[in-house]
Coordinates of N, CA and C in Angstrom, one line a residue:
X1329 N 0.9 -1.2 0.0 CA 0.0 0.0 0.0 C 0.9 1.2 0.0
X1330 N 0.7 2.1 -1.0 CA 1.5 3.3 -1.1 C 0.6 4.5 -0.8
X1331 N 0.8 5.1 0.3 CA 0.0 6.3 0.7 C 0.8 7.2 1.7
X1332 N 0.9 8.5 1.5 CA 1.6 9.3 2.4 C 0.6 9.9 3.4
X1333 N -0.7 9.6 3.3 CA -1.7 10.0 4.3 C -1.7 8.9 5.4
X1334 N -1.2 9.2 6.6 CA -1.0 8.1 7.6 C -2.4 7.6 8.0
X1335 N -3.4 8.4 8.1 CA -4.7 7.9 8.5 C -5.3 7.0 7.5
X1336 N -5.2 7.4 6.2 CA -5.8 6.5 5.1 C -5.0 5.2 5.0
X1337 N -3.7 5.3 5.2 CA -2.8 4.1 5.1 C -3.2 3.2 6.2
X1338 N -3.4 3.7 7.4 CA -3.8 2.8 8.6 C -5.2 2.2 8.3
X1339 N -6.1 3.0 7.8 CA -7.4 2.4 7.5 C -7.4 1.3 6.5
X1340 N -6.6 1.5 5.5 CA -6.5 0.5 4.4 C -5.8 -0.8 5.0
X1341 N -4.7 -0.6 5.8 CA -4.1 -1.8 6.4 C -5.0 -2.5 7.3
X1342 N -5.8 -1.8 8.1 CA -6.8 -2.4 9.0 C -7.8 -3.2 8.3
X1343 N -8.2 -2.7 7.1 CA -9.2 -3.5 6.3 C -8.6 -4.8 5.9
X1344 N -7.3 -4.8 5.4 CA -6.7 -6.1 5.0 C -6.5 -7.0 6.2
X1345 N -6.1 -6.5 7.4 CA -5.9 -7.3 8.6 C -7.2 -7.9 9.0
X1346 N -8.3 -7.1 9.0 CA -9.6 -7.6 9.4 C -10.1 -8.7 8.5
X1347 N -9.6 -8.8 7.3 CA -10.0 -9.8 6.4 C -8.9 -10.9 6.2
X1348 N -8.0 -11.0 7.2 CA -7.0 -12.0 7.3 C -6.0 -12.0 6.2
X1349 N -5.6 -10.8 5.7 CA -4.6 -10.6 4.7 C -3.4 -9.8 5.3
X1350 N -2.2 -10.1 4.9 CA -1.1 -9.3 5.4 C -0.9 -8.2 4.4
X1351 N -0.2 -7.1 4.9 CA 0.1 -6.0 4.0 C 1.4 -5.4 4.4
X1352 N 2.0 -4.6 3.5 CA 3.2 -3.9 3.7 C 2.9 -2.5 3.2
X1353 N 3.7 -1.5 3.7 CA 3.4 -0.1 3.3 C 4.6 0.6 2.9
X1354 N 4.4 1.6 2.1 CA 5.5 2.6 1.7 C 4.9 4.0 1.8
X1355 N 5.7 4.8 2.4 CA 5.2 6.2 2.5 C 5.7 7.1 1.4
X1356 N 6.6 6.6 0.6 CA 7.1 7.5 -0.5 C 7.2 6.6 -1.8
X1357 N 7.2 7.3 -2.9 CA 7.4 6.6 -4.2 C 8.7 5.8 -4.3
X1358 N 9.8 6.4 -3.8 CA 11.1 5.8 -3.8 C 11.1 4.5 -3.0
X1359 N 10.5 4.5 -1.8 CA 10.4 3.3 -1.0 C 9.5 2.3 -1.7
X1360 N 8.4 2.7 -2.3 CA 7.5 1.8 -3.0 C 8.3 1.1 -4.2
X1361 N 9.0 1.8 -4.9 CA 9.8 1.2 -6.1 C 10.8 0.2 -5.5
X1362 N 11.5 0.6 -4.5 CA 12.5 -0.3 -3.9 C 11.9 -1.6 -3.4
X1363 N 10.8 -1.5 -2.7 CA 10.1 -2.7 -2.2 C 9.5 -3.5 -3.3
X1364 N 9.0 -2.8 -4.3 CA 8.4 -3.6 -5.5 C 9.5 -4.4 -6.1
X1365 N 10.7 -3.9 -6.2 CA 11.8 -4.7 -6.9 C 12.3 -5.8 -6.0
X1366 N 12.2 -5.7 -4.7 CA 12.8 -6.6 -3.7 C 11.8 -7.7 -3.2
X1367 N 10.5 -7.4 -3.2 CA 9.6 -8.3 -2.6 C 8.6 -8.8 -3.6
X1368 N 7.9 -9.9 -3.2 CA 6.9 -10.5 -4.1 C 5.5 -10.2 -3.6
X1369 N 4.8 -9.3 -4.3 CA 3.5 -8.9 -3.9 C 2.4 -9.5 -4.8
X1370 N 1.2 -9.7 -4.2 CA 0.1 -10.2 -5.0 C -0.7 -9.0 -5.7
X1371 N -0.6 -7.9 -5.0 CA -1.3 -6.7 -5.6 C -0.6 -5.5 -5.0
X1372 N -0.6 -4.4 -5.7 CA 0.0 -3.1 -5.2 C -1.1 -2.0 -5.3
X1373 N -1.3 -1.4 -4.2 CA -2.4 -0.3 -4.1 C -1.6 1.0 -3.9
X1374 N -1.9 1.9 -4.8 CA -1.3 3.2 -4.8 C -2.3 4.3 -4.7
X1375 N -2.1 5.3 -3.8 CA -2.9 6.4 -3.7 C -2.7 7.3 -4.9
X1376 N -3.7 7.8 -5.5 CA -3.5 8.8 -6.6 C -3.4 10.2 -6.1
X1377 N -3.4 10.4 -4.8 CA -3.3 11.7 -4.3 C -2.1 11.9 -3.4
X1378 N -1.0 11.4 -3.8 CA 0.3 11.6 -3.1 C 0.6 13.0 -3.0
X1379 N 1.2 13.5 -1.9 CA 1.5 14.9 -1.7 C 2.4 15.5 -2.8
X1380 N 3.6 14.9 -3.0 CA 4.6 15.4 -3.8 C 4.9 14.6 -5.0
X1381 N 4.0 13.7 -5.4 CA 4.2 12.8 -6.6 C 2.9 12.4 -7.2
X1382 N 2.9 12.2 -8.5 CA 1.7 11.8 -9.2 C 1.5 10.2 -9.0
X1383 N 0.5 9.8 -8.3 CA 0.2 8.4 -8.1 C 0.1 7.6 -9.3
X1384 N -0.5 8.2 -10.4 CA -0.7 7.5 -11.6 C 0.7 7.3 -12.3
X1385 N 1.6 8.2 -12.2 CA 2.9 8.1 -12.7 C 3.6 7.0 -12.0
X1386 N 3.5 6.9 -10.7 CA 4.1 5.8 -9.9 C 3.5 4.4 -10.4
X1387 N 2.2 4.4 -10.6 CA 1.7 3.1 -11.2 C 2.4 2.7 -12.5
X1388 N 2.6 3.7 -13.3 CA 3.2 3.4 -14.6 C 4.7 2.9 -14.4
X1389 N 5.4 3.5 -13.5 CA 6.7 3.1 -13.1 C 6.8 1.7 -12.6
X1390 N 5.8 1.4 -11.7 CA 5.7 0.0 -11.2 C 5.5 -1.0 -12.3
X1391 N 4.5 -0.7 -13.2 CA 4.2 -1.6 -14.2 C 5.3 -1.8 -15.2
X1392 N 6.2 -0.8 -15.3 CA 7.4 -0.9 -16.2 C 8.5 -1.7 -15.7
X1393 N 8.5 -2.0 -14.4 CA 9.5 -2.9 -13.8 C 9.3 -4.3 -14.2
X1394 N 10.4 -5.0 -14.6 CA 10.3 -6.4 -14.9 C 9.7 -7.2 -13.8
X1395 N 10.1 -6.9 -12.6 CA 9.7 -7.6 -11.4 C 8.2 -7.5 -11.1
X1396 N 7.6 -6.5 -11.5 CA 6.2 -6.2 -11.1 C 5.3 -6.1 -12.3
X1397 N 5.8 -6.4 -13.5 CA 5.0 -6.3 -14.7 C 3.6 -7.0 -14.7
X1398 N 3.6 -8.1 -14.0 CA 2.3 -8.9 -14.0 C 1.5 -8.8 -12.7
X1399 N 2.0 -7.9 -11.8 CA 1.3 -7.7 -10.6 C 0.2 -6.6 -10.8
X1400 N -1.1 -6.9 -10.4 CA -2.1 -5.9 -10.5 C -1.8 -4.7 -9.7
X1401 N -2.0 -3.5 -10.2 CA -1.7 -2.2 -9.6 C -3.0 -1.4 -9.6

């Protein structure tokens, strides 16, 4: 989950936990890209309202990575 809004991030993580799913988070685009390259995710959720970055641009960057090309974003 990529979101720089702490409250929204916590709410999204709580939803996953309540439904017996694990989640990981990134508070910045740089952290998200690093984690996307290093870890194996089933899905990546990106806020489109990041403070200092275009969330849709981040989605494109994630989809362009060889490691995450087939992961739903």
